[in-house]
mmCIF file of C-alpha atoms and ligand atoms in Angstrom:
data_model
loop_
_atom_site.group_PDB
_atom_site.id
_atom_site.type_symbol
_atom_site.label_atom_id
_atom_site.label_comp_id
_atom_site.label_asym_id
_atom_site.label_seq_id
_atom_site.Cartn_x
_atom_site.Cartn_y
_atom_site.Cartn_z
ATOM 1 C CA MET P 22 -13.048 -37.521 -46.253
ATOM 2 C CA THR P 23 -14.066 -39.624 -49.382
ATOM 3 C CA ALA P 24 -13.254 -43.235 -47.954
ATOM 4 C CA LYS P 25 -14.671 -44.219 -44.093
ATOM 5 C CA ILE P 26 -13.047 -45.939 -41.575
ATOM 6 C CA PRO P 27 -14.006 -49.156 -41.278
ATOM 7 C CA VAL P 28 -15.258 -49.953 -37.799
ATOM 8 C CA SER P 29 -16.532 -53.145 -35.560
ATOM 9 C CA VAL P 30 -19.128 -52.998 -31.947
ATOM 10 C CA LEU P 31 -18.350 -55.751 -30.092
ATOM 11 C CA GLY P 32 -21.769 -56.725 -27.816
ATOM 12 C CA ALA P 33 -23.592 -54.997 -30.740
ATOM 13 C CA THR P 34 -26.936 -56.988 -29.220
ATOM 14 C CA GLY P 35 -26.988 -54.928 -26.564
ATOM 15 C CA THR P 36 -28.755 -51.783 -25.477
ATOM 16 C CA VAL P 37 -25.609 -49.960 -25.647
ATOM 17 C CA GLY P 38 -24.464 -52.127 -28.795
ATOM 18 C CA GLN P 39 -27.743 -50.751 -31.124
ATOM 19 C CA LYS P 40 -27.201 -47.866 -29.952
ATOM 20 C CA PHE P 41 -23.622 -47.537 -31.853
ATOM 21 C CA VAL P 42 -24.898 -49.295 -34.818
ATOM 22 C CA ARG P 43 -28.000 -46.422 -34.929
ATOM 23 C CA LEU P 44 -25.640 -43.726 -34.731
ATOM 24 C CA LEU P 45 -22.243 -45.185 -37.236
ATOM 25 C CA ALA P 46 -25.574 -46.146 -39.799
ATOM 26 C CA ASP P 47 -24.812 -42.791 -41.486
ATOM 27 C CA HIS P 48 -21.988 -41.939 -39.873
ATOM 28 C CA PRO P 49 -19.913 -39.649 -42.076
ATOM 29 C CA TRP P 50 -16.559 -40.734 -41.241
ATOM 30 C CA PHE P 51 -17.196 -44.228 -40.045
ATOM 31 C CA GLU P 52 -18.706 -47.638 -41.174
ATOM 32 C CA VAL P 53 -19.387 -50.533 -39.504
ATOM 33 C CA ALA P 54 -17.921 -53.241 -40.491
ATOM 34 C CA ALA P 55 -18.148 -56.442 -38.104
ATOM 35 C CA VAL P 56 -20.772 -56.897 -34.975
ATOM 36 C CA ALA P 57 -19.726 -59.061 -32.383
ATOM 37 C CA ALA P 58 -21.350 -60.177 -29.226
ATOM 38 C CA SER P 59 -21.747 -63.317 -27.436
ATOM 39 C CA ALA P 60 -20.936 -67.482 -28.621
ATOM 40 C CA GLY P 61 -24.662 -68.049 -28.451
ATOM 41 C CA SER P 62 -25.315 -64.933 -31.265
ATOM 42 C CA ALA P 63 -22.348 -65.438 -33.287
ATOM 43 C CA GLY P 64 -22.517 -67.353 -36.468
ATOM 44 C CA ARG P 65 -26.269 -65.678 -37.146
ATOM 45 C CA PRO P 66 -27.442 -63.121 -38.671
ATOM 46 C CA TYR P 67 -27.340 -59.581 -37.103
ATOM 47 C CA GLY P 68 -30.385 -58.729 -37.848
ATOM 48 C CA GLU P 69 -31.904 -62.083 -36.389
ATOM 49 C CA VAL P 70 -30.787 -62.386 -33.809
ATOM 50 C CA VAL P 71 -31.381 -59.089 -32.177
ATOM 51 C CA ARG P 72 -34.459 -57.363 -30.812
ATOM 52 C CA TRP P 73 -33.854 -54.124 -32.006
ATOM 53 C CA ARG P 74 -34.902 -51.874 -29.627
ATOM 54 C CA GLU P 75 -34.096 -48.927 -31.385
ATOM 55 C CA SER P 76 -37.237 -47.090 -32.929
ATOM 56 C CA ALA P 77 -35.663 -46.022 -36.671
ATOM 57 C CA ALA P 78 -35.476 -49.174 -38.734
ATOM 58 C CA LEU P 79 -32.285 -51.074 -38.242
ATOM 59 C CA PRO P 80 -29.792 -50.833 -41.246
ATOM 60 C CA GLN P 81 -30.141 -53.642 -44.190
ATOM 61 C CA ARG P 82 -26.107 -53.484 -44.590
ATOM 62 C CA ILE P 83 -26.165 -54.664 -41.479
ATOM 63 C CA ALA P 84 -28.482 -56.628 -40.903
ATOM 64 C CA GLY P 85 -27.104 -58.947 -42.611
ATOM 65 C CA LEU P 86 -24.097 -58.824 -41.776
ATOM 66 C CA THR P 87 -23.214 -62.057 -39.307
ATOM 67 C CA VAL P 88 -22.408 -61.563 -35.888
ATOM 68 C CA GLN P 89 -18.931 -62.340 -35.517
ATOM 69 C CA PRO P 90 -17.245 -63.896 -32.296
ATOM 70 C CA CYS P 91 -15.425 -61.478 -30.082
ATOM 71 C CA ALA P 92 -11.613 -61.975 -30.150
ATOM 72 C CA PRO P 93 -9.213 -60.306 -33.029
ATOM 73 C CA PRO P 94 -8.948 -60.044 -35.496
ATOM 74 C CA LEU P 95 -11.852 -58.217 -36.524
ATOM 75 C CA PRO P 96 -11.620 -55.550 -39.539
ATOM 76 C CA GLY P 97 -11.022 -51.396 -38.505
ATOM 77 C CA PRO P 98 -8.475 -49.452 -36.603
ATOM 78 C CA ILE P 99 -11.105 -48.790 -33.816
ATOM 79 C CA VAL P 100 -12.909 -51.390 -32.285
ATOM 80 C CA PHE P 101 -16.284 -50.332 -29.990
ATOM 81 C CA SER P 102 -16.866 -52.255 -26.907
ATOM 82 C CA ALA P 103 -20.594 -52.450 -25.359
ATOM 83 C CA LEU P 104 -20.398 -56.147 -23.340
ATOM 84 C CA ASP P 105 -21.113 -57.432 -20.568
ATOM 85 C CA ALA P 106 -18.489 -56.217 -18.057
ATOM 86 C CA GLU P 107 -18.193 -59.715 -16.764
ATOM 87 C CA VAL P 108 -16.723 -60.073 -19.398
ATOM 88 C CA ALA P 109 -14.985 -57.486 -21.130
ATOM 89 C CA GLY P 110 -11.743 -56.897 -19.740
ATOM 90 C CA PRO P 111 -9.164 -59.344 -21.146
ATOM 91 C CA ILE P 112 -11.236 -58.756 -24.425
ATOM 92 C CA GLU P 113 -10.483 -55.567 -24.487
ATOM 93 C CA GLN P 114 -6.818 -55.702 -23.791
ATOM 94 C CA ALA P 115 -7.004 -58.590 -26.645
ATOM 95 C CA PHE P 116 -7.464 -56.281 -29.513
ATOM 96 C CA ALA P 117 -5.451 -53.379 -27.668
ATOM 97 C CA ALA P 118 -2.709 -55.735 -27.860
ATOM 98 C CA ALA P 119 -3.676 -57.436 -31.275
ATOM 99 C CA GLY P 120 -2.908 -53.575 -32.573
ATOM 100 C CA ALA P 121 -7.050 -51.761 -32.371
ATOM 101 C CA HIS P 122 -7.694 -48.771 -30.238
ATOM 102 C CA VAL P 123 -10.809 -49.821 -27.962
ATOM 103 C CA VAL P 124 -12.942 -47.059 -26.889
ATOM 104 C CA THR P 125 -15.428 -48.645 -24.536
ATOM 105 C CA ASN P 126 -18.305 -48.553 -22.049
ATOM 106 C CA THR P 127 -17.625 -50.658 -19.651
ATOM 107 C CA ARG P 128 -16.566 -50.164 -16.159
ATOM 108 C CA ASN P 129 -13.388 -52.463 -16.433
ATOM 109 C CA HIS P 130 -10.566 -50.771 -17.559
ATOM 110 C CA ARG P 131 -12.058 -46.924 -15.985
ATOM 111 C CA MET P 132 -9.547 -46.800 -12.867
ATOM 112 C CA ASP P 133 -6.576 -47.942 -14.416
ATOM 113 C CA PRO P 134 -3.945 -45.311 -14.079
ATOM 114 C CA ASP P 135 -2.813 -45.535 -17.215
ATOM 115 C CA VAL P 136 -6.661 -45.358 -19.544
ATOM 116 C CA PRO P 137 -8.144 -41.847 -19.623
ATOM 117 C CA LEU P 138 -11.279 -41.491 -18.751
ATOM 118 C CA LEU P 139 -12.559 -39.329 -20.915
ATOM 119 C CA ILE P 140 -15.268 -36.597 -21.989
ATOM 120 C CA PRO P 141 -13.667 -34.607 -24.669
ATOM 121 C CA GLU P 142 -14.856 -30.898 -23.370
ATOM 122 C CA ALA P 143 -13.982 -31.399 -19.925
ATOM 123 C CA ASN P 144 -10.974 -33.895 -19.939
ATOM 124 C CA LEU P 145 -9.382 -33.474 -23.471
ATOM 125 C CA ASP P 146 -5.827 -32.922 -21.561
ATOM 126 C CA HIS P 147 -5.733 -36.541 -20.570
ATOM 127 C CA LEU P 148 -5.666 -38.412 -24.179
ATOM 128 C CA VAL P 149 -2.156 -38.407 -24.208
ATOM 129 C CA LEU P 150 -2.075 -41.417 -21.272
ATOM 130 C CA VAL P 151 -2.574 -43.473 -24.541
ATOM 131 C CA ASP P 152 0.955 -42.890 -25.395
ATOM 132 C CA ARG P 153 2.129 -44.150 -21.611
ATOM 133 C CA GLN P 154 -0.422 -46.681 -21.906
ATOM 134 C CA ARG P 155 1.005 -48.322 -25.423
ATOM 135 C CA GLU P 156 4.493 -47.701 -24.472
ATOM 136 C CA ALA P 157 3.997 -49.468 -20.551
ATOM 137 C CA ARG P 158 2.108 -52.490 -22.176
ATOM 138 C CA GLY P 159 3.831 -52.840 -25.094
ATOM 139 C CA TRP P 160 0.523 -52.564 -27.343
ATOM 140 C CA PRO P 161 0.175 -51.102 -30.531
ATOM 141 C CA GLY P 162 -3.566 -50.003 -29.258
ATOM 142 C CA ALA P 163 -4.451 -48.988 -26.738
ATOM 143 C CA ILE P 164 -7.877 -49.204 -24.852
ATOM 144 C CA LEU P 165 -10.415 -45.219 -23.762
ATOM 145 C CA CYS P 166 -13.144 -45.415 -21.431
ATOM 146 C CA ASN P 167 -15.713 -43.841 -21.583
ATOM 147 C CA PRO P 168 -17.496 -42.944 -18.091
ATOM 148 C CA ASN P 169 -20.312 -44.833 -16.309
ATOM 149 C CA CYS P 170 -23.629 -42.738 -18.177
ATOM 150 C CA SER P 171 -24.626 -41.174 -14.533
ATOM 151 C CA THR P 172 -21.038 -39.359 -14.312
ATOM 152 C CA ALA P 173 -20.778 -38.930 -17.709
ATOM 153 C CA ALA P 174 -23.976 -36.678 -17.846
ATOM 154 C CA LEU P 175 -22.871 -35.269 -14.062
ATOM 155 C CA VAL P 176 -19.455 -34.243 -15.069
ATOM 156 C CA LEU P 177 -20.333 -32.761 -18.032
ATOM 157 C CA GLY P 178 -22.292 -30.482 -16.562
ATOM 158 C CA LEU P 179 -20.809 -29.622 -13.939
ATOM 159 C CA VAL P 180 -17.205 -28.945 -15.227
ATOM 160 C CA PRO P 181 -18.014 -25.207 -16.054
ATOM 161 C CA LEU P 182 -18.808 -24.834 -12.794
ATOM 162 C CA HIS P 183 -15.903 -26.290 -11.265
ATOM 163 C CA ARG P 184 -13.361 -24.812 -13.074
ATOM 164 C CA ALA P 185 -15.164 -21.375 -12.299
ATOM 165 C CA PHE P 186 -15.531 -21.195 -8.316
ATOM 166 C CA GLY P 187 -13.953 -24.930 -7.971
ATOM 167 C CA ILE P 188 -16.052 -27.661 -6.689
ATOM 168 C CA GLU P 189 -15.711 -28.588 -2.826
ATOM 169 C CA LYS P 190 -18.832 -30.485 -2.155
ATOM 170 C CA LEU P 191 -20.901 -32.126 -4.599
ATOM 171 C CA PHE P 192 -24.226 -34.210 -3.194
ATOM 172 C CA ILE P 193 -26.365 -36.335 -5.679
ATOM 173 C CA SER P 194 -30.070 -38.066 -6.008
ATOM 174 C CA THR P 195 -30.496 -39.620 -9.429
ATOM 175 C CA MET P 196 -32.846 -40.750 -11.053
ATOM 176 C CA GLN P 197 -32.183 -43.607 -13.708
ATOM 177 C CA ALA P 198 -33.577 -44.576 -16.096
ATOM 178 C CA VAL P 199 -34.434 -48.574 -16.964
ATOM 179 C CA SER P 200 -32.308 -48.494 -20.241
ATOM 180 C CA GLY P 201 -28.949 -47.971 -18.143
ATOM 181 C CA ALA P 202 -29.271 -51.841 -16.924
ATOM 182 C CA GLY P 203 -29.243 -53.383 -20.798
ATOM 183 C CA TYR P 204 -32.045 -55.318 -22.323
ATOM 184 C CA PRO P 205 -34.139 -56.927 -21.002
ATOM 185 C CA GLY P 206 -32.308 -55.137 -17.671
ATOM 186 C CA VAL P 207 -34.443 -54.851 -14.855
ATOM 187 C CA PRO P 208 -37.772 -57.153 -14.845
ATOM 188 C CA SER P 209 -41.256 -55.114 -15.371
ATOM 189 C CA LEU P 210 -42.807 -56.215 -11.707
ATOM 190 C CA ASP P 211 -39.785 -54.176 -10.198
ATOM 191 C CA ILE P 212 -40.026 -50.909 -11.700
ATOM 192 C CA LEU P 213 -43.558 -49.992 -12.716
ATOM 193 C CA GLY P 214 -44.856 -47.826 -10.921
ATOM 194 C CA ASN P 215 -42.091 -48.042 -8.474
ATOM 195 C CA VAL P 216 -38.954 -46.775 -7.748
ATOM 196 C CA VAL P 217 -35.744 -49.006 -6.280
ATOM 197 C CA PRO P 218 -33.872 -46.657 -4.176
ATOM 198 C CA HIS P 219 -30.193 -49.012 -4.951
ATOM 199 C CA ILE P 220 -28.376 -49.134 -8.858
ATOM 200 C CA GLY P 221 -25.342 -51.962 -7.462
ATOM 201 C CA ASN P 222 -21.889 -50.355 -7.254
ATOM 202 C CA GLU P 223 -23.743 -46.841 -9.540
ATOM 203 C CA GLU P 224 -22.747 -44.467 -6.859
ATOM 204 C CA GLU P 225 -19.513 -45.519 -6.574
ATOM 205 C CA LYS P 226 -18.864 -45.445 -9.995
ATOM 206 C CA MET P 227 -19.730 -41.504 -9.558
ATOM 207 C CA GLU P 228 -18.068 -40.369 -5.959
ATOM 208 C CA ARG P 229 -14.666 -42.142 -7.570
ATOM 209 C CA GLU P 230 -14.920 -41.922 -11.676
ATOM 210 C CA SER P 231 -15.967 -37.701 -11.253
ATOM 211 C CA ARG P 232 -12.637 -37.286 -8.892
ATOM 212 C CA LYS P 233 -10.425 -38.704 -11.377
ATOM 213 C CA ILE P 234 -11.938 -37.030 -14.547
ATOM 214 C CA LEU P 235 -11.599 -34.065 -13.201
ATOM 215 C CA GLY P 236 -8.483 -34.912 -11.888
ATOM 216 C CA THR P 237 -4.775 -33.070 -12.571
ATOM 217 C CA LEU P 238 -2.577 -35.353 -14.988
ATOM 218 C CA GLY P 239 1.148 -35.999 -13.299
ATOM 219 C CA ALA P 240 4.117 -38.018 -14.615
ATOM 220 C CA ASP P 241 2.112 -41.134 -12.180
ATOM 221 C CA GLY P 242 -1.428 -40.973 -14.174
ATOM 222 C CA VAL P 243 -4.043 -38.347 -12.298
ATOM 223 C CA ALA P 244 -4.993 -37.446 -9.119
ATOM 224 C CA PRO P 245 -8.293 -37.199 -8.373
ATOM 225 C CA ALA P 246 -9.515 -33.445 -8.226
ATOM 226 C CA ASP P 247 -10.161 -32.810 -4.319
ATOM 227 C CA PHE P 248 -13.136 -32.923 -3.783
ATOM 228 C CA ALA P 249 -16.254 -34.898 -0.945
ATOM 229 C CA VAL P 250 -19.086 -36.783 -3.263
ATOM 230 C CA SER P 251 -22.242 -38.011 -1.719
ATOM 231 C CA ALA P 252 -24.024 -40.107 -4.259
ATOM 232 C CA HIS P 253 -28.253 -41.775 -4.137
ATOM 233 C CA ALA P 254 -28.687 -43.727 -7.284
ATOM 234 C CA ASN P 255 -32.636 -44.388 -7.863
ATOM 235 C CA ARG P 256 -33.980 -46.454 -10.726
ATOM 236 C CA VAL P 257 -37.068 -44.600 -11.321
ATOM 237 C CA ALA P 258 -39.837 -46.375 -14.503
ATOM 238 C CA THR P 259 -38.865 -44.089 -17.383
ATOM 239 C CA VAL P 260 -36.894 -45.218 -20.155
ATOM 240 C CA ASP P 261 -34.100 -43.703 -21.271
ATOM 241 C CA GLY P 262 -32.257 -40.908 -19.979
ATOM 242 C CA HIS P 263 -30.577 -40.545 -16.343
ATOM 243 C CA LEU P 264 -31.768 -37.092 -14.523
ATOM 244 C CA MET P 265 -30.255 -36.094 -11.340
ATOM 245 C CA THR P 266 -30.915 -33.173 -8.732
ATOM 246 C CA VAL P 267 -27.811 -31.717 -7.191
ATOM 247 C CA SER P 268 -26.256 -29.475 -4.437
ATOM 248 C CA ALA P 269 -22.756 -28.274 -4.442
ATOM 249 C CA GLY P 270 -20.197 -26.342 -2.198
ATOM 250 C CA PHE P 271 -17.613 -24.563 -3.938
ATOM 251 C CA ARG P 272 -14.947 -23.443 -2.634
ATOM 252 C CA ARG P 273 -15.330 -19.262 -3.111
ATOM 253 C CA ARG P 274 -19.121 -17.839 -2.686
ATOM 254 C CA VAL P 275 -20.759 -18.175 -6.378
ATOM 255 C CA THR P 276 -24.354 -16.119 -7.020
ATOM 256 C CA THR P 277 -26.704 -18.136 -8.803
ATOM 257 C CA ASP P 278 -25.727 -15.346 -11.752
ATOM 258 C CA GLU P 279 -22.448 -16.006 -11.700
ATOM 259 C CA ALA P 280 -23.397 -19.833 -12.283
ATOM 260 C CA LEU P 281 -26.251 -19.406 -15.163
ATOM 261 C CA ALA P 282 -22.776 -17.106 -16.619
ATOM 262 C CA ALA P 283 -20.381 -19.380 -16.759
ATOM 263 C CA LEU P 284 -23.160 -22.733 -17.660
ATOM 264 C CA ARG P 285 -24.118 -20.906 -20.734
ATOM 265 C CA ASP P 286 -20.850 -19.251 -21.329
ATOM 266 C CA PHE P 287 -19.320 -23.298 -21.550
ATOM 267 C CA ARG P 288 -17.601 -24.366 -24.895
ATOM 268 C CA ALA P 289 -15.321 -26.910 -25.974
ATOM 269 C CA SER P 290 -12.480 -25.944 -27.311
ATOM 270 C CA PRO P 291 -11.865 -26.117 -30.969
ATOM 271 C CA ARG P 292 -10.113 -29.894 -31.295
ATOM 272 C CA VAL P 293 -13.155 -31.359 -29.726
ATOM 273 C CA ALA P 294 -15.746 -28.961 -31.379
ATOM 274 C CA CYS P 295 -15.055 -29.404 -34.608
ATOM 275 C CA LEU P 296 -16.132 -33.556 -34.343
ATOM 276 C CA PRO P 297 -19.036 -34.359 -36.098
ATOM 277 C CA SER P 298 -20.833 -36.186 -32.546
ATOM 278 C CA SER P 299 -19.778 -32.922 -30.393
ATOM 279 C CA PRO P 300 -22.863 -30.682 -30.054
ATOM 280 C CA ALA P 301 -22.630 -26.930 -30.282
ATOM 281 C CA LEU P 302 -23.853 -26.344 -26.914
ATOM 282 C CA PRO P 303 -22.943 -29.247 -24.562
ATOM 283 C CA VAL P 304 -24.250 -27.830 -22.045
ATOM 284 C CA GLU P 305 -27.871 -26.199 -22.234
ATOM 285 C CA VAL P 306 -28.874 -24.288 -19.580
ATOM 286 C CA ASP P 307 -33.198 -23.743 -19.423
ATOM 287 C CA ALA P 308 -34.822 -21.498 -17.174
ATOM 288 C CA ARG P 309 -38.123 -22.924 -17.176
ATOM 289 C CA ALA P 310 -38.884 -23.332 -13.374
ATOM 290 C CA ASP P 311 -40.216 -27.201 -14.632
ATOM 291 C CA ARG P 312 -37.470 -27.928 -16.335
ATOM 292 C CA PRO P 313 -35.290 -30.122 -18.250
ATOM 293 C CA GLN P 314 -37.547 -33.082 -17.671
ATOM 294 C CA PRO P 315 -36.683 -36.808 -19.755
ATOM 295 C CA ARG P 316 -39.370 -36.595 -22.128
ATOM 296 C CA LEU P 317 -39.070 -33.343 -23.661
ATOM 297 C CA ASP P 318 -34.989 -32.599 -23.404
ATOM 298 C CA LEU P 319 -33.534 -35.508 -24.041
ATOM 299 C CA GLU P 320 -32.579 -34.865 -27.409
ATOM 300 C CA ARG P 321 -31.164 -31.707 -27.341
ATOM 301 C CA GLY P 322 -27.230 -31.763 -29.227
ATOM 302 C CA ASN P 323 -29.539 -35.121 -30.945
ATOM 303 C CA GLY P 324 -28.459 -37.418 -27.802
ATOM 304 C CA MET P 325 -25.202 -35.312 -26.152
ATOM 305 C CA ALA P 326 -26.105 -32.175 -25.100
ATOM 306 C CA VAL P 327 -27.058 -31.984 -20.543
ATOM 307 C CA THR P 328 -29.489 -29.617 -19.536
ATOM 308 C CA VAL P 329 -29.015 -28.071 -16.470
ATOM 309 C CA GLY P 330 -32.219 -26.544 -14.647
ATOM 310 C CA ARG P 331 -33.808 -24.973 -11.495
ATOM 311 C CA VAL P 332 -30.103 -23.409 -10.796
ATOM 312 C CA ARG P 333 -30.305 -21.437 -7.380
ATOM 313 C CA PRO P 334 -29.138 -20.576 -3.760
ATOM 314 C CA CYS P 335 -28.508 -23.594 -1.115
ATOM 315 C CA PRO P 336 -29.377 -23.566 2.344
ATOM 316 C CA ILE P 337 -27.128 -26.013 3.449
ATOM 317 C CA LEU P 338 -24.362 -25.950 0.207
ATOM 318 C CA ASP P 339 -24.262 -23.112 -1.768
ATOM 319 C CA LEU P 340 -26.049 -24.012 -5.247
ATOM 320 C CA ARG P 341 -28.428 -26.507 -5.730
ATOM 321 C CA LEU P 342 -29.492 -27.599 -9.446
ATOM 322 C CA VAL P 343 -31.100 -30.501 -11.884
ATOM 323 C CA LEU P 344 -29.538 -32.070 -14.658
ATOM 324 C CA LEU P 345 -30.368 -34.366 -17.207
ATOM 325 C CA GLY P 346 -28.444 -36.364 -20.048
ATOM 326 C CA HIS P 347 -29.361 -39.407 -22.590
ATOM 327 C CA ASN P 348 -27.568 -42.499 -20.727
ATOM 328 C CA THR P 349 -27.168 -44.133 -23.997
ATOM 329 C CA ILE P 350 -25.738 -41.139 -26.257
ATOM 330 C CA ARG P 351 -24.012 -38.744 -23.855
ATOM 331 C CA GLY P 352 -23.494 -41.440 -21.651
ATOM 332 C CA ALA P 353 -22.419 -44.161 -23.954
ATOM 333 C CA ALA P 354 -21.921 -45.054 -27.454
ATOM 334 C CA GLY P 355 -22.913 -41.099 -28.618
ATOM 335 C CA GLN P 356 -19.084 -40.433 -26.859
ATOM 336 C CA ALA P 357 -17.850 -43.076 -27.284
ATOM 337 C CA VAL P 358 -18.381 -41.950 -31.058
ATOM 338 C CA GLN P 359 -17.239 -38.691 -30.303
ATOM 339 C CA ILE P 360 -14.114 -39.915 -28.670
ATOM 340 C CA ALA P 361 -13.081 -42.208 -31.862
ATOM 341 C CA GLU P 362 -13.897 -39.404 -33.906
ATOM 342 C CA LEU P 363 -11.217 -37.009 -32.063
ATOM 343 C CA LEU P 364 -8.855 -39.919 -32.240
ATOM 344 C CA VAL P 365 -9.303 -39.721 -36.435
ATOM 345 C CA ALA P 366 -9.364 -35.371 -35.979
ATOM 346 C CA GLU P 367 -6.147 -35.728 -34.148
ATOM 347 C CA GLY P 368 -3.992 -38.412 -36.321
ATOM 348 C CA ARG P 369 -3.966 -40.897 -33.926
ATOM 349 C CA VAL P 370 -5.914 -43.259 -36.259
ATOM 350 C CA ASP P 371 -5.592 -43.240 -40.384
ATOM 351 C CA ARG P 372 -7.846 -42.525 -42.173
ATOM 352 C CA PRO P 373 -7.630 -44.912 -45.407
ATOM 353 C CA ALA P 374 -6.003 -43.326 -48.424
HETATM 354 N N1 NAP S 1 -27.434 -49.397 -20.477
HETATM 355 C C1 NAP S 1 -26.585 -47.390 -20.493
HETATM 356 O O1 NAP S 1 -26.703 -46.918 -19.884
HETATM 357 C C2 NAP S 1 -24.772 -48.317 -20.478
HETATM 358 C C3 NAP S 1 -24.676 -46.936 -19.848
HETATM 359 C C4 NAP S 1 -23.046 -46.840 -19.419
HETATM 360 C C5 NAP S 1 -22.554 -47.950 -20.530
HETATM 361 N N2 NAP S 1 -22.683 -49.195 -20.039
HETATM 362 C C6 NAP S 1 -22.200 -50.557 -20.467
HETATM 363 O O2 NAP S 1 -22.284 -50.702 -21.504
HETATM 364 C C7 NAP S 1 -22.399 -52.287 -21.666
HETATM 365 C C8 NAP S 1 -22.801 -52.744 -22.203
HETATM 366 O O3 NAP S 1 -24.741 -52.209 -21.563
HETATM 367 P P1 NAP S 1 -25.512 -53.059 -22.898
HETATM 368 O O4 NAP S 1 -26.432 -51.776 -21.207
HETATM 369 O O5 NAP S 1 -25.938 -52.531 -24.066
HETATM 370 O O6 NAP S 1 -26.067 -54.242 -22.125
HETATM 371 P P2 NAP S 1 -26.868 -55.208 -22.684
HETATM 372 O O7 NAP S 1 -27.984 -54.624 -23.086
HETATM 373 O O8 NAP S 1 -27.470 -56.412 -21.373
HETATM 374 O O9 NAP S 1 -25.706 -56.184 -23.197
HETATM 375 C C9 NAP S 1 -24.325 -56.744 -23.563
HETATM 376 C C10 NAP S 1 -23.960 -57.373 -24.674
HETATM 377 O O10 NAP S 1 -22.702 -58.019 -23.910
HETATM 378 C C11 NAP S 1 -22.524 -59.664 -24.993
HETATM 379 N N3 NAP S 1 -22.040 -60.607 -24.414
HETATM 380 C C12 NAP S 1 -22.692 -60.889 -23.257
HETATM 381 N N4 NAP S 1 -22.224 -61.834 -22.559
HETATM 382 C C13 NAP S 1 -20.998 -61.927 -23.557
HETATM 383 C C14 NAP S 1 -20.261 -62.877 -23.620
HETATM 384 N N5 NAP S 1 -19.539 -63.873 -22.961
HETATM 385 N N6 NAP S 1 -19.198 -62.765 -24.636
HETATM 386 C C15 NAP S 1 -19.443 -61.979 -25.573
HETATM 387 N N7 NAP S 1 -20.605 -60.783 -25.387
HETATM 388 C C16 NAP S 1 -21.223 -61.430 -24.477
HETATM 389 C C17 NAP S 1 -24.013 -59.759 -25.280
HETATM 390 O O11 NAP S 1 -24.630 -60.527 -26.326
HETATM 391 P P3 NAP S 1 -25.385 -61.581 -27.132
HETATM 392 O O12 NAP S 1 -26.883 -61.179 -26.814
HETATM 393 O O13 NAP S 1 -24.961 -62.431 -27.574
HETATM 394 O O14 NAP S 1 -25.813 -62.237 -24.987
HETATM 395 C C18 NAP S 1 -24.706 -58.306 -25.729
HETATM 396 O O15 NAP S 1 -24.163 -57.520 -27.046
HETATM 397 C C19 NAP S 1 -22.158 -52.431 -20.012
HETATM 398 O O16 NAP S 1 -20.581 -53.066 -19.390
HETATM 399 C C20 NAP S 1 -22.960 -51.773 -19.183
HETATM 400 O O17 NAP S 1 -22.739 -51.452 -17.702
HETATM 401 C C21 NAP S 1 -24.189 -49.586 -20.689
#
């Protein structure tokens, strides 16, 4: 590909928006053509209004872009959304109606029957919902959703086991980083030296979104996968990365060695593995007794791999394990970019001549 595809980022000043800007700065196929945010930021240079929190320098060209209001038209066939969910719904619909493919991290449309809730390595077949959506809604564009950040890591880590053995029951307890709450997010006096055993609606999202992603595509949409999920969500004083402990029951007896083999052998389909953002190993197994850890294991696969460790028998369900995923990369911007790459690779978005 010679000329790059222009893309726009909604909510570009926030935690996930900044991650988009960073990941897209050197992207081989895409180029940030517009950044957009609230009325309070619009009209000023991005470099002036953004409280840049990424460790890499803010690219000069993007720092000089004037922040746009979040309304169509914005340049490019792909619009990434990292908007506050309170305002995202109608804005994303307006862009899809105006012809854009909107790849969003917000919760607003995730459970719509005609909207794909995607993890490319897990449910590529759900992508065809885009065609039904465009027909049903009469849109030239479409909305495609990323799951909630903890759900993205959870489901990617478990899909090899679900395919091999069939999940029947899941019991999950999360330890979620403060960046999951956006910027400025959780007040420091609430979280430093502390654990907060509640994240609004997070448990419900994990319970319903995991069943849609692993559900079966049918004529009426996706029939949710038939397993029970009990999730406990906790906010902890880490910066990035959602760690979770998982106990799982399966439809047949599973040994630890069988589970480890299924996890180690898991690969994306060739249609996904070829994408620039796809990690060679979507699920990395670490056999060391005290891994994975957020500070040591988060950047695997450039933040797109999940790490699974401590796979062992469970005296209540069948197996126990620990799972780690990057909330703003695999759980948000990185996977949204991967979905956009998929749209291009599948010929759903035109490349420039
Ligand atoms: N953080 C994560 O790990 C994570 C992971 C997965 C999904 N998500 C989801 O991704 C979305 C963004 O999350 P975040 O953590 O990046 O949040 P954030 O840091 O609070 O950023 C919110 C963004 O929305 C913009 N915004 C707020 N009100 C607006 C309005 N009325 N019109 C237009 N833009 C408006 C803000 O612009 P201003 O700066 O101009 O106010 C900012 O760019 C949320 O829906 C969140 O649930 C977050």
